[in-house]
Tab-separated table of C-alpha atoms in Angstrom:
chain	number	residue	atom	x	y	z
G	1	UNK	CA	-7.976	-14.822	42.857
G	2	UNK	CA	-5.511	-11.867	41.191
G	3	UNK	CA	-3.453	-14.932	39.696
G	4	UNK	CA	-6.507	-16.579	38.637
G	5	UNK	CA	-7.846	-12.920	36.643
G	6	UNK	CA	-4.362	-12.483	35.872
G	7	UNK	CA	-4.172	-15.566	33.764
G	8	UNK	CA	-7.881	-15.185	32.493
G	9	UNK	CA	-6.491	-11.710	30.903
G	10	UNK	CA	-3.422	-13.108	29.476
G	11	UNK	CA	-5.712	-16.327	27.936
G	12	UNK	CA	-7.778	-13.412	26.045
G	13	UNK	CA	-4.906	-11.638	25.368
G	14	UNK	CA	-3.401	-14.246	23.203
G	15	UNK	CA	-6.436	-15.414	21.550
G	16	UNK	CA	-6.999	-11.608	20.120
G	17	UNK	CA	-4.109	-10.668	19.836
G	18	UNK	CA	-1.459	-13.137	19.167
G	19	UNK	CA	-2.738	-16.309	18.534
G	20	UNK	CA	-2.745	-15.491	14.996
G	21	UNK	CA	1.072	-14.640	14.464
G	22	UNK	CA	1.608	-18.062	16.494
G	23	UNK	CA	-0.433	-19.923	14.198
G	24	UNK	CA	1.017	-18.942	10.702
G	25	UNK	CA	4.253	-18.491	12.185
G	26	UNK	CA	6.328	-21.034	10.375
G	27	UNK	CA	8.357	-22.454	13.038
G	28	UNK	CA	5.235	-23.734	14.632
G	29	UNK	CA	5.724	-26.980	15.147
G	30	UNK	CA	2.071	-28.366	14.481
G	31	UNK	CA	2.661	-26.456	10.979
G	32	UNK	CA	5.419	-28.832	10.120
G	33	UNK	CA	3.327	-31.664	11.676
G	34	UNK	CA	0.370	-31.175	8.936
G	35	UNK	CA	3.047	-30.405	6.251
G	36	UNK	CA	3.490	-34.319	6.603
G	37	UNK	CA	-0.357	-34.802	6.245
G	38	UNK	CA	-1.697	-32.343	3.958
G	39	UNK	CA	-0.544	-31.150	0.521
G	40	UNK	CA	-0.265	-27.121	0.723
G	41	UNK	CA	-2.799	-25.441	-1.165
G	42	UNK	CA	-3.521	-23.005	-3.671
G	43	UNK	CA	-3.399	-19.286	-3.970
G	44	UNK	CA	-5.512	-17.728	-6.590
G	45	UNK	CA	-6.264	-14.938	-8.385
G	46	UNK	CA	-9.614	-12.680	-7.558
G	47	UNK	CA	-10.086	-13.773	-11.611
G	48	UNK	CA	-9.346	-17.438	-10.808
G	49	UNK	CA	-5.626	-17.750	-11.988
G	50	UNK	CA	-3.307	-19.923	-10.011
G	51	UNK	CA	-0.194	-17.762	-8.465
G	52	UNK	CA	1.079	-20.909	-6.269
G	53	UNK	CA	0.298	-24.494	-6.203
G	54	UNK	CA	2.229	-27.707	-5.433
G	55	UNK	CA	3.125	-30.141	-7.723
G	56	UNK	CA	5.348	-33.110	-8.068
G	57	UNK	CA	8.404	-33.121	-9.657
G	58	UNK	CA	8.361	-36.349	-10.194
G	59	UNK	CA	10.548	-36.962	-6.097
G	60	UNK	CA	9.294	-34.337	-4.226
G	61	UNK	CA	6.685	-31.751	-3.609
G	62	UNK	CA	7.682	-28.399	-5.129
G	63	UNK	CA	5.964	-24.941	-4.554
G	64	UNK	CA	4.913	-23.537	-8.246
G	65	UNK	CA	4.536	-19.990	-8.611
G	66	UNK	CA	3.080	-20.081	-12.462
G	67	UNK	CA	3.848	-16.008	-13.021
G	68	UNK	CA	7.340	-16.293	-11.771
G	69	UNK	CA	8.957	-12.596	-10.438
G	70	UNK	CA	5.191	-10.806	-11.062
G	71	UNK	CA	3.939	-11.439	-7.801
G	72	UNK	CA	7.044	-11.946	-5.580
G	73	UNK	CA	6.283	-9.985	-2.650
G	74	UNK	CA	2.615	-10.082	-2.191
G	75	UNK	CA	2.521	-13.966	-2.933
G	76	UNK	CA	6.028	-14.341	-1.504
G	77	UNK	CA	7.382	-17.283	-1.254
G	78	UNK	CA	7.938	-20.660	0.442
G	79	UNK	CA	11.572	-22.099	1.185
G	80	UNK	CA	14.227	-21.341	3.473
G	81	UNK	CA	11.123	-19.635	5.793
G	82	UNK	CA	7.990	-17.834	4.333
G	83	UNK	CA	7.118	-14.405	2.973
G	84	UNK	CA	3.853	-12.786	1.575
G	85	UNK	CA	0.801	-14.843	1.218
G	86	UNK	CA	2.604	-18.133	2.093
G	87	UNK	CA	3.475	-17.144	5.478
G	88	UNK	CA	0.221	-14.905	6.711
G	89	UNK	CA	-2.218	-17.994	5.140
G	90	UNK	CA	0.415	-20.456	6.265
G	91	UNK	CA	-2.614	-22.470	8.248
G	92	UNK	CA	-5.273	-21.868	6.047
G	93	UNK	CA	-2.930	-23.845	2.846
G	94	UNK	CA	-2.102	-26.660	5.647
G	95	UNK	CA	-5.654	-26.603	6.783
G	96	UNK	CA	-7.462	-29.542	4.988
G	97	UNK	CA	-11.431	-28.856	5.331
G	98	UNK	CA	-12.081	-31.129	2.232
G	99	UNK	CA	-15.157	-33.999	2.693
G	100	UNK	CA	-14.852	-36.582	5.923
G	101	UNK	CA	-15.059	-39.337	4.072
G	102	UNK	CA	-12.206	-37.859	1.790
G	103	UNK	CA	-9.863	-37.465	4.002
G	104	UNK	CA	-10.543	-40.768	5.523
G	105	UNK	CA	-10.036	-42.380	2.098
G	106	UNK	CA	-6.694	-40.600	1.704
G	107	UNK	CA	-5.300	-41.818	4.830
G	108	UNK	CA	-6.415	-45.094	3.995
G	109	UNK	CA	-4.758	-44.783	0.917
G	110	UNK	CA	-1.615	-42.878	2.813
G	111	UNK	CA	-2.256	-40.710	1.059
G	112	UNK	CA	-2.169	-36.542	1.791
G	113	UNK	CA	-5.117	-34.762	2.283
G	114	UNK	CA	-5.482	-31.633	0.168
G	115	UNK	CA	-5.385	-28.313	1.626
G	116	UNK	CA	-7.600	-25.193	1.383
G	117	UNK	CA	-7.272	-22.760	-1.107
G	118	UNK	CA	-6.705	-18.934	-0.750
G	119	UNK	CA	-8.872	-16.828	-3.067
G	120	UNK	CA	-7.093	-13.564	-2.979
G	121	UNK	CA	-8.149	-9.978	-4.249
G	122	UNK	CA	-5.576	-9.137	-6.610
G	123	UNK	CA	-6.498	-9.209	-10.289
G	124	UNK	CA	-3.703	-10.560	-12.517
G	125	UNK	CA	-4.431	-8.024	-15.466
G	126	UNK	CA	-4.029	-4.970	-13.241
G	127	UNK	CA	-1.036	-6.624	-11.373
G	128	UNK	CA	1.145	-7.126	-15.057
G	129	UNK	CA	0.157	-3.948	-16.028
G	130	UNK	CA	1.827	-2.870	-12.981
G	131	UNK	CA	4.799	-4.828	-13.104
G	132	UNK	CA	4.918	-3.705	-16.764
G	133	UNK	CA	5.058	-0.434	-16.316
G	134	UNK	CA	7.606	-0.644	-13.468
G	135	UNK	CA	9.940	-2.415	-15.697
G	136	UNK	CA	13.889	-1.872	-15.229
G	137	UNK	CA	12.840	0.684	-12.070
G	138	UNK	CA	13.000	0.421	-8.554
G	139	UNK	CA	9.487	1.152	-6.554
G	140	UNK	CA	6.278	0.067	-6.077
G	141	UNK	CA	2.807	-0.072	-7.065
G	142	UNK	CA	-0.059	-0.390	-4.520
G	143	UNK	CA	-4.048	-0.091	-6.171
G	144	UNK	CA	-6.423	-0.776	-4.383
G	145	UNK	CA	-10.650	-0.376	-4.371
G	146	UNK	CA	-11.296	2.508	-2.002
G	147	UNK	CA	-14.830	1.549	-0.958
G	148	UNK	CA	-14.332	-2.238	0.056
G	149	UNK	CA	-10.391	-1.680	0.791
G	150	UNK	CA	-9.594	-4.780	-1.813
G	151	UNK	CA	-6.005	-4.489	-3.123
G	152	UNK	CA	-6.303	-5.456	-6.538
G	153	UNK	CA	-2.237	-5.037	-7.562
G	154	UNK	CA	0.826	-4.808	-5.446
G	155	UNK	CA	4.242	-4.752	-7.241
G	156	UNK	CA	7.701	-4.407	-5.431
G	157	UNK	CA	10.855	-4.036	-7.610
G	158	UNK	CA	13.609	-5.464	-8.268
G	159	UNK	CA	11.893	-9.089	-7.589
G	160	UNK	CA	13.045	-12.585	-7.184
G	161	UNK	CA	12.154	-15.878	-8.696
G	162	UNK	CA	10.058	-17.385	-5.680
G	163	UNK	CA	10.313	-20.836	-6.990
G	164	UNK	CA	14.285	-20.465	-6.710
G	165	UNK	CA	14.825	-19.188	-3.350
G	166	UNK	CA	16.567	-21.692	-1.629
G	167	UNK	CA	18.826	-22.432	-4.545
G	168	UNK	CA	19.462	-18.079	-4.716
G	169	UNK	CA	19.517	-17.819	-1.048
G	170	UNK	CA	22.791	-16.371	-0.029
G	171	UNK	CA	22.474	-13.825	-2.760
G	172	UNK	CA	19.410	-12.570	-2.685
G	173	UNK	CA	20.196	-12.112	1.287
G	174	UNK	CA	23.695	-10.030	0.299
G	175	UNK	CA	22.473	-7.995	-2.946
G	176	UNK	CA	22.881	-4.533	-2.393
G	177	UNK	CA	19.180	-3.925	-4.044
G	178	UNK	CA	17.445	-5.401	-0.970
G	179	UNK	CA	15.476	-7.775	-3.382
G	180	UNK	CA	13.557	-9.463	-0.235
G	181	UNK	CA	12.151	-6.067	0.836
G	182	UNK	CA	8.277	-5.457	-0.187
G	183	UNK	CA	8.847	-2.005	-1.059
G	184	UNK	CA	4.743	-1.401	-0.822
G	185	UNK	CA	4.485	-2.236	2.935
G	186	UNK	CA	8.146	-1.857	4.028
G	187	UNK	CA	9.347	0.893	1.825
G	188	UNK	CA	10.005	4.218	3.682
G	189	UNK	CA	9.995	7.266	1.343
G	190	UNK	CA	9.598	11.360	1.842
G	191	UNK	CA	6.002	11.990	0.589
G	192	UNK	CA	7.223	15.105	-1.386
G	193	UNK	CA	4.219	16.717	-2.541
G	194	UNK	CA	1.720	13.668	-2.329
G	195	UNK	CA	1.728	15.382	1.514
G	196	UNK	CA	0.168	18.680	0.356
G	197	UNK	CA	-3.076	17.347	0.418
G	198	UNK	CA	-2.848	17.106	3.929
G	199	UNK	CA	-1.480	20.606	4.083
G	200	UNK	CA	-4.268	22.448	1.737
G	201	UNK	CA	-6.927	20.095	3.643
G	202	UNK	CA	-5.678	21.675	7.479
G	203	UNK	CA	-5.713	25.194	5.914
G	204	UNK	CA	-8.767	25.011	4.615
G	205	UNK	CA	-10.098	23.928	7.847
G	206	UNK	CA	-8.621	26.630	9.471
G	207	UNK	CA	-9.624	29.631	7.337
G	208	UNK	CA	-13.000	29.713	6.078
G	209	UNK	CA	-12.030	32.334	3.138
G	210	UNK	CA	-9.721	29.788	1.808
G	211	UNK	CA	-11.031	30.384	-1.776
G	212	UNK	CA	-9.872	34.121	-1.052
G	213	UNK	CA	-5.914	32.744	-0.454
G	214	UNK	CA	-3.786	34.111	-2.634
G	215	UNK	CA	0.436	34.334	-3.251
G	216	UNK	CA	2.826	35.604	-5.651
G	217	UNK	CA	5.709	32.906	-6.702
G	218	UNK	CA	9.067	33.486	-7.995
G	219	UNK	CA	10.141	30.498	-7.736
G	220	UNK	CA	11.871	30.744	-4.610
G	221	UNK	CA	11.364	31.694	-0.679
G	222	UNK	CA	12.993	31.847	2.149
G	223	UNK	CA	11.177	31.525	5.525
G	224	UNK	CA	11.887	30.539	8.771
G	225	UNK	CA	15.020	31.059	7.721
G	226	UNK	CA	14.694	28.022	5.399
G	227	UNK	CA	15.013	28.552	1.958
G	228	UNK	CA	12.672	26.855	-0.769
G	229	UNK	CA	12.287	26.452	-4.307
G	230	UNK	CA	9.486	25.190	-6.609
G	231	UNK	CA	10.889	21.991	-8.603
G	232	UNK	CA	12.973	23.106	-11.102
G	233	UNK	CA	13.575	26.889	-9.999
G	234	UNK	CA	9.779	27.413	-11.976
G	235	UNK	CA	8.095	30.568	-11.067
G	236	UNK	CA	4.324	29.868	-10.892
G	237	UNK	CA	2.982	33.755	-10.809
G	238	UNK	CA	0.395	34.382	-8.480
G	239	UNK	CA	-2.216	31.322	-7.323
G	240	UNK	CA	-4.971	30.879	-5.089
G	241	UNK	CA	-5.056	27.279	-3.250
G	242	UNK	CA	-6.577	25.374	-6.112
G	243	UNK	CA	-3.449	26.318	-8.530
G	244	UNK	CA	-0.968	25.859	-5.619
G	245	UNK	CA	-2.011	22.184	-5.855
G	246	UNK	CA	-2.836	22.037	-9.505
G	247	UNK	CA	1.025	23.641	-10.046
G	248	UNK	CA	2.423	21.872	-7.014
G	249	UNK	CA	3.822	25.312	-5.782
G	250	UNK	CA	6.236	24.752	-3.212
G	251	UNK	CA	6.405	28.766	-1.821
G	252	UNK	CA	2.528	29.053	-1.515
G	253	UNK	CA	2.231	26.010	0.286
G	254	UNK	CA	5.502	27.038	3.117
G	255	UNK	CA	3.544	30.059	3.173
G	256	UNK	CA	0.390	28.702	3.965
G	257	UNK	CA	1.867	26.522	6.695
G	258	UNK	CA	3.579	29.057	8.589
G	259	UNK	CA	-0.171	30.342	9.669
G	260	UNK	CA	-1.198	27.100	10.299
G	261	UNK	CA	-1.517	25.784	14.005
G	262	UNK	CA	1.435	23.525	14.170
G	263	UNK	CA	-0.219	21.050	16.661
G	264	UNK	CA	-3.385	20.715	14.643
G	265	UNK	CA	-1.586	19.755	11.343
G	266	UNK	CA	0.218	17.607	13.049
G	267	UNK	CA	-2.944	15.890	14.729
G	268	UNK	CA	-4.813	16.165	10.950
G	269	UNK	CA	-1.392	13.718	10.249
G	270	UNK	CA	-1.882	11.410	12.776
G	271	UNK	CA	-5.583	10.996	11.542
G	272	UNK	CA	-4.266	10.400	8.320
G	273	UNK	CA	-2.465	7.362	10.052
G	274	UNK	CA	0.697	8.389	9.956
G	275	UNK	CA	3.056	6.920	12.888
G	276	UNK	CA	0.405	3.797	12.400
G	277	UNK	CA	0.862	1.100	10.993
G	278	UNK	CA	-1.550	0.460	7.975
G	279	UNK	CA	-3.149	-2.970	8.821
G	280	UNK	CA	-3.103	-5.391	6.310
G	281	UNK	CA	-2.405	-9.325	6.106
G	282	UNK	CA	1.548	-8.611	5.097
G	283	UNK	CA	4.914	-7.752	7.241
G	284	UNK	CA	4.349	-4.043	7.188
G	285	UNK	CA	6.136	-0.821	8.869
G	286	UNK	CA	4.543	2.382	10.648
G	287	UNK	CA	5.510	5.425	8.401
G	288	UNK	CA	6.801	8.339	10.768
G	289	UNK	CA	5.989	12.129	11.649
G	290	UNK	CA	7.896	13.410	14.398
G	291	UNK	CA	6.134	16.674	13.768
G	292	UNK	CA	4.359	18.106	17.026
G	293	UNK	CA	2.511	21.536	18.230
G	294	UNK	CA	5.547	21.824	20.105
G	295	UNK	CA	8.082	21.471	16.798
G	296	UNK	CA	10.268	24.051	15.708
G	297	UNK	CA	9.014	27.212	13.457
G	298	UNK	CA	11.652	26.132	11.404
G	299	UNK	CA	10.637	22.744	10.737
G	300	UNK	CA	7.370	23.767	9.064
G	301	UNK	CA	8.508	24.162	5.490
G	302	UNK	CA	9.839	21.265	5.248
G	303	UNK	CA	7.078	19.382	6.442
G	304	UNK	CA	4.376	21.026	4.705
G	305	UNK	CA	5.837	19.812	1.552
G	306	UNK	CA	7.014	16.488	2.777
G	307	UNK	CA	10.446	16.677	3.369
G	308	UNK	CA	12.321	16.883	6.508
G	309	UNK	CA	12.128	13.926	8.584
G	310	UNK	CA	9.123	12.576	7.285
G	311	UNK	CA	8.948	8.978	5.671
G	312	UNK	CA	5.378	7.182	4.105
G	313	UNK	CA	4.675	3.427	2.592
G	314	UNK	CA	3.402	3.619	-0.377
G	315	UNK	CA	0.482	1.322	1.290
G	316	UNK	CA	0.026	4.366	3.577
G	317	UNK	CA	-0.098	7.103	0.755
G	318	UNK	CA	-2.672	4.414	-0.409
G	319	UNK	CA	-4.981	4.635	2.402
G	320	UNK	CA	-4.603	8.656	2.948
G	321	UNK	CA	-5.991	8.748	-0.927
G	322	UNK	CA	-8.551	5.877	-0.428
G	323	UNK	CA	-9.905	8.439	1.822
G	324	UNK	CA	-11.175	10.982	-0.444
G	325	UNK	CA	-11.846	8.870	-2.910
G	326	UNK	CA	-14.600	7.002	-0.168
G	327	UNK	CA	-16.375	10.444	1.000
G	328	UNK	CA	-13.758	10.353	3.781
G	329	UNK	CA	-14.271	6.758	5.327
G	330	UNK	CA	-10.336	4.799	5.054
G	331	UNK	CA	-11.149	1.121	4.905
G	332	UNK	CA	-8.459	-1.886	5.936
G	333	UNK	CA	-6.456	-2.914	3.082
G	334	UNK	CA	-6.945	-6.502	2.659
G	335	UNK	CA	-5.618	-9.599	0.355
G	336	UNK	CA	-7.506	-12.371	0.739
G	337	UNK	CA	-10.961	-12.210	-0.099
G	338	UNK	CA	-12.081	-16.081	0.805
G	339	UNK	CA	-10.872	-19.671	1.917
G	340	UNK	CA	-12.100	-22.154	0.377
G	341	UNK	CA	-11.904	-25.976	0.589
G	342	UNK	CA	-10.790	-28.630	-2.684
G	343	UNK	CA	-14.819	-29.214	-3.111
G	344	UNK	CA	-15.385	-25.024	-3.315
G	345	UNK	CA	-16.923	-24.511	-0.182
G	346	UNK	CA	-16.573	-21.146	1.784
G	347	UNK	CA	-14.512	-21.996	4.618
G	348	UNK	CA	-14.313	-17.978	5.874
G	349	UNK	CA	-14.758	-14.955	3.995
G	350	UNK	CA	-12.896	-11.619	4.550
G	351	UNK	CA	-15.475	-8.400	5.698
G	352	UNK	CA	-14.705	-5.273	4.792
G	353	UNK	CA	-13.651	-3.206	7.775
G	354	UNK	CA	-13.329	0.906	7.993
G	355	UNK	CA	-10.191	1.859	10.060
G	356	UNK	CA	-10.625	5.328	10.187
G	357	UNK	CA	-12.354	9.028	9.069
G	358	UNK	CA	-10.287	11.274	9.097
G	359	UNK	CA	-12.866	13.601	6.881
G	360	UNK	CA	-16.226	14.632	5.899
G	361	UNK	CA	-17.640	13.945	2.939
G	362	UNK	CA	-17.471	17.734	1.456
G	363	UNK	CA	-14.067	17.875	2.638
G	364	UNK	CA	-13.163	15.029	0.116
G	365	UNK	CA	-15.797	16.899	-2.565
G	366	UNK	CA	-13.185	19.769	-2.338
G	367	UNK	CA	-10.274	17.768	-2.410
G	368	UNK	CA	-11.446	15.949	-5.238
G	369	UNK	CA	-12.502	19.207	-7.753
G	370	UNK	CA	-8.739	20.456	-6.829
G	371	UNK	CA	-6.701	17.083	-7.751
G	372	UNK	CA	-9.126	16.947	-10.705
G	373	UNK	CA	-7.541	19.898	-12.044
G	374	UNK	CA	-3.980	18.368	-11.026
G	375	UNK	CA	-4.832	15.861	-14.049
G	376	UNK	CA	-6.581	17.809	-16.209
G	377	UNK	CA	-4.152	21.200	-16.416
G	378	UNK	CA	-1.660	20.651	-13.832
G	379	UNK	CA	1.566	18.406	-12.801
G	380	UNK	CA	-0.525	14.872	-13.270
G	381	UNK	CA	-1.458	15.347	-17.528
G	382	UNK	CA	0.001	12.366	-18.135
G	383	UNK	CA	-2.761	10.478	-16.090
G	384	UNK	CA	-5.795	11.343	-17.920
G	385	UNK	CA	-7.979	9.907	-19.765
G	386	UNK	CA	-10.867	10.502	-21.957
G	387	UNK	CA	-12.311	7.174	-20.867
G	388	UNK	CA	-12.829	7.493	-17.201
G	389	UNK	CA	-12.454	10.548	-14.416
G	390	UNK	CA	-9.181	10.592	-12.689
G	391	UNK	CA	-7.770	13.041	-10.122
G	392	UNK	CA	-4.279	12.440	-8.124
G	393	UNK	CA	-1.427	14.866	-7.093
G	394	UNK	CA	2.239	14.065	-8.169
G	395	UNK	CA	5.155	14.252	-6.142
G	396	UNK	CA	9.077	14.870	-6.366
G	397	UNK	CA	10.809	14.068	-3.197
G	398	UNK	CA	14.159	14.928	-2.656
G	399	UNK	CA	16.122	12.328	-0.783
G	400	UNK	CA	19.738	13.023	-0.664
G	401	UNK	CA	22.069	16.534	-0.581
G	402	UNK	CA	22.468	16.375	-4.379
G	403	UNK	CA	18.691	17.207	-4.814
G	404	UNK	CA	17.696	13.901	-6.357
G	405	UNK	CA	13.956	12.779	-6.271
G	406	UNK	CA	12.095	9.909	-5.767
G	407	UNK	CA	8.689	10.304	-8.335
G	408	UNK	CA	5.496	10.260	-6.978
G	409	UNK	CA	1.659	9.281	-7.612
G	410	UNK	CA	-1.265	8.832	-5.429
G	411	UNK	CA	-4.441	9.212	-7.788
G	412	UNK	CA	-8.294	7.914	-8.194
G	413	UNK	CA	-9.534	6.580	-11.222
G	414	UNK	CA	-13.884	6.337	-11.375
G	415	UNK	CA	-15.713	4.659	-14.820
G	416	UNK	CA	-19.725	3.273	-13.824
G	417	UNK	CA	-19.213	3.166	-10.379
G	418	UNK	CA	-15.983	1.304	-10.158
G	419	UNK	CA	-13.143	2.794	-8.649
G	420	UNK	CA	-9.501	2.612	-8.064
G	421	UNK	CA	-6.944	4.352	-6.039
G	422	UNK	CA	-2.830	3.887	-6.854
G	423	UNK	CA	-0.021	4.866	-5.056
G	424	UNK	CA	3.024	4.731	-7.008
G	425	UNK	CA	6.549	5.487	-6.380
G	426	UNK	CA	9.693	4.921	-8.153
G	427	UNK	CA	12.932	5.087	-6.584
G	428	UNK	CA	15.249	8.037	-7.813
G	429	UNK	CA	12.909	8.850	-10.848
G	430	UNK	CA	12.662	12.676	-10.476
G	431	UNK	CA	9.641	14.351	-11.843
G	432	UNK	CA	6.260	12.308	-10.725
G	433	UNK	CA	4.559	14.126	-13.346
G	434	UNK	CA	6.312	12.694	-16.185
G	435	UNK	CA	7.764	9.291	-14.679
G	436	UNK	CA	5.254	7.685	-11.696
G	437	UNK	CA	1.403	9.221	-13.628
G	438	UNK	CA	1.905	7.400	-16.847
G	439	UNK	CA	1.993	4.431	-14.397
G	440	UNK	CA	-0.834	5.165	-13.158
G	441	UNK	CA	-2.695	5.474	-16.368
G	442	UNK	CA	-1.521	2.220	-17.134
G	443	UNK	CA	-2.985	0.750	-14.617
G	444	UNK	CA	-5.895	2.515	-14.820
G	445	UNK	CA	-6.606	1.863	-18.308
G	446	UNK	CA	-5.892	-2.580	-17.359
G	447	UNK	CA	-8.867	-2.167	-14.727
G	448	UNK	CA	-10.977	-0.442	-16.936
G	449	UNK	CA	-10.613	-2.180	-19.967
């Protein structure tokens, strides 16, 4: 009877929790079985272009990927292995739901069948306005609709050609540049200042009178025997909390955190999702915060402006703003929107799923009137527009002893009800103020033209 409940366990188990990974996963032997019998099928656009399809080269089946490097990563590719799309909808492109009598014809004919198609959320126009503005940098671009949890664009840089991996193999394996890595989902980075929204959101919790904070900056601080500076040595005068975050002050904000109850920030973090995995249809990592109630006074600088140990996805910094942009409510990332079959019928459809709530609604109103200002007088001018509403908060984390930064951007752009969050980073740009939020305004500007 245990061995009997035993197995019943492990039987349910697998079918929620791993049958999944066994049936994309492209050593699956059945998987190479209907690669003999079906003819792979498309991945489109959520505005109905084609980002792979097979054709015939006249010998063989080829995978075509019809906008080359643009969407390397998130489509990925489909030689020597799988990436991306191709290897999470691995089944559903081998899957053939087309008409009976179709299928019966073909193998009559022997000929394939033709697989189902994926119908993914990403919207070519936002995605090369992306790439675009990423050109000749190394980062990433994640945007994404807050409310549904849609990712319309998702760039990684450098890229590959996906249609020439096997042939590039070796190198791109070797290359210094990591050009396999999906810097959106795998992509650990300090948060810099992106993570003061966390920070201003726990003190705020914890003291009511938080309009009523107040600090005199120099420029520079030392505290807890740590010793920090505001980017660029600037001396911001006195601020109250809503022109530490429009200025980005780094001394108000160690300040702040050294009254703050260590363990609670640290469980506001966790919230947040960070040390969780962001789930989305893509090989993805966990960010990490080894920050607990029980860390060291000393460590609390640091963290409160993202630095120290601390390391954040992009996708991650995504969800934290999708957030409070959604009244709170985080919703799953997700890809792929529908499957359908060759004669357009719905196969399955993807719902929209909240993961988390990690605040209220007039938490995020707050929030929101303070990274407005961000855009409007602060670090983020370079993301605004006349057009539509943004808010954001930049970032500049330092990730090396010689003081160089990474550039950040996590933002919100709203026009008639649509909206769209970005997280942007690129690798070793310095200021995000003046190098990741004119990114972001392109983008914005391609989804709301």
């Amino acid at each position: 009877m245990g061995l009997f409940l035993v197995l019943i366990g492990y039987i349910i188990h697998f079918v929620v929790r791993d049958s999944q990974s066994v049936i994309t996963d492209s050593h699956n032997l059945r998987l190479q079985e209907l690669e003999k019998h079906v003819v792979r099928g498309k991945i489109i656009s959520a505005n109905g272009k084609v980002l792979a399809q097979t054709v015939n080269d006249g010998e063989d089946e080829v995978r075509d990927y019809p906008y080359g490097r643009m969407f390397a990563h998130v489509v990925g590719y489909n030689a020597k292995g799988k990436s991306g799309l191709e290897s999470k909808c691995n089944f559903d492109l081998l899957k053939s739901n087309a008409n009976l009598l179709s299928q019966i014809e073909s193998n009559l004919k022997g000929e394939k069948s033709i697989g189902d198609n994926v119908y993914t959320t990403l919207d070519t126009r936002v995605q090369k306005a992306a790439y675009n503005a990423l050109s000749g940098e190394k980062g990433a671009v994640v945007a994404m609709d807050p409310e549904s949890g849609k990712v319309i664009a998702m760039v990684s840089k450098p890229d590959f050609r996906p249609a020439l991996v096997k042939e590039n193999w070796e190198e791109l394996n070797t290359d210094s540049d990591a050009l396999l890595i999906n810097r959106a989902t795998q992509g650990l980075y300090p948060p810099g200042s992106t993570f003061k929204v966390i920070t201003a959101l726990e003190y705020m919790r914890e003291n009511k009178d938080y309009k009523n904070f107040s600090y005199h900056c120099t420029g520079y601080t030392k505290i807890n025997n740590v010793k920090i500076r505001c980017y660029g040595g600037t001396a911001h005068g006195t601020v109250n909390l809503e022109q530490a975050v429009e200025k980005s002050c780094n001394t108000a904000f160690v300040h702040m955190a050294s009254k703050l109850n260590k363990g609670k920030l640290a469980s506001l973090a966790e919230d947040m999702m960070y040390n969780s995995k962001i789930p989305i249809n893509l090989a993805a990592v966990s960010s990490r915060f080894s920050f607990d109630g029980s860390s060291k006074d000393s460590q609390v600088p640091q963290i409160a402006i993202g630095q120290g140990t601390t390391l954040v996805t992009p996708l991650q910094n995504a969800a934290v703003m999708s957030a409070i942009a959604n009244d709170g409510v985080m919703m799953e990332p997700y890809l792929v929107d529908k499957v359908k079959n060759v004669d357009g019928g719905i196969i399955k459809e993807t719902k929209a799923k909240e993961i988390a709530s990690p605040l209220s609604a007039k938490e995020c109103k707050t929030l929101k009137k303070m990274l407005r200002k961000v855009v409007t007088n602060g670090t983020g001018t370079a993301a605004y527009s006349s057009r539509y509403k943004v808010y954001g908060k930049t970032g500049s984390a330092e990730y090396n002893s010689d003081k160089d930064s990474h550039a950040w951007f996590i933002g919100c752009a709203e026009h008639n009800g649509k909206k769209i969050v970005v997280s942007i980073i690129v690798e070793g740009g310095g200021s995000g103020g003046s190098v990741a939020a004119p990114i972001a305004k392109d983008v914005f500007d391609a989804y709301f033209r």
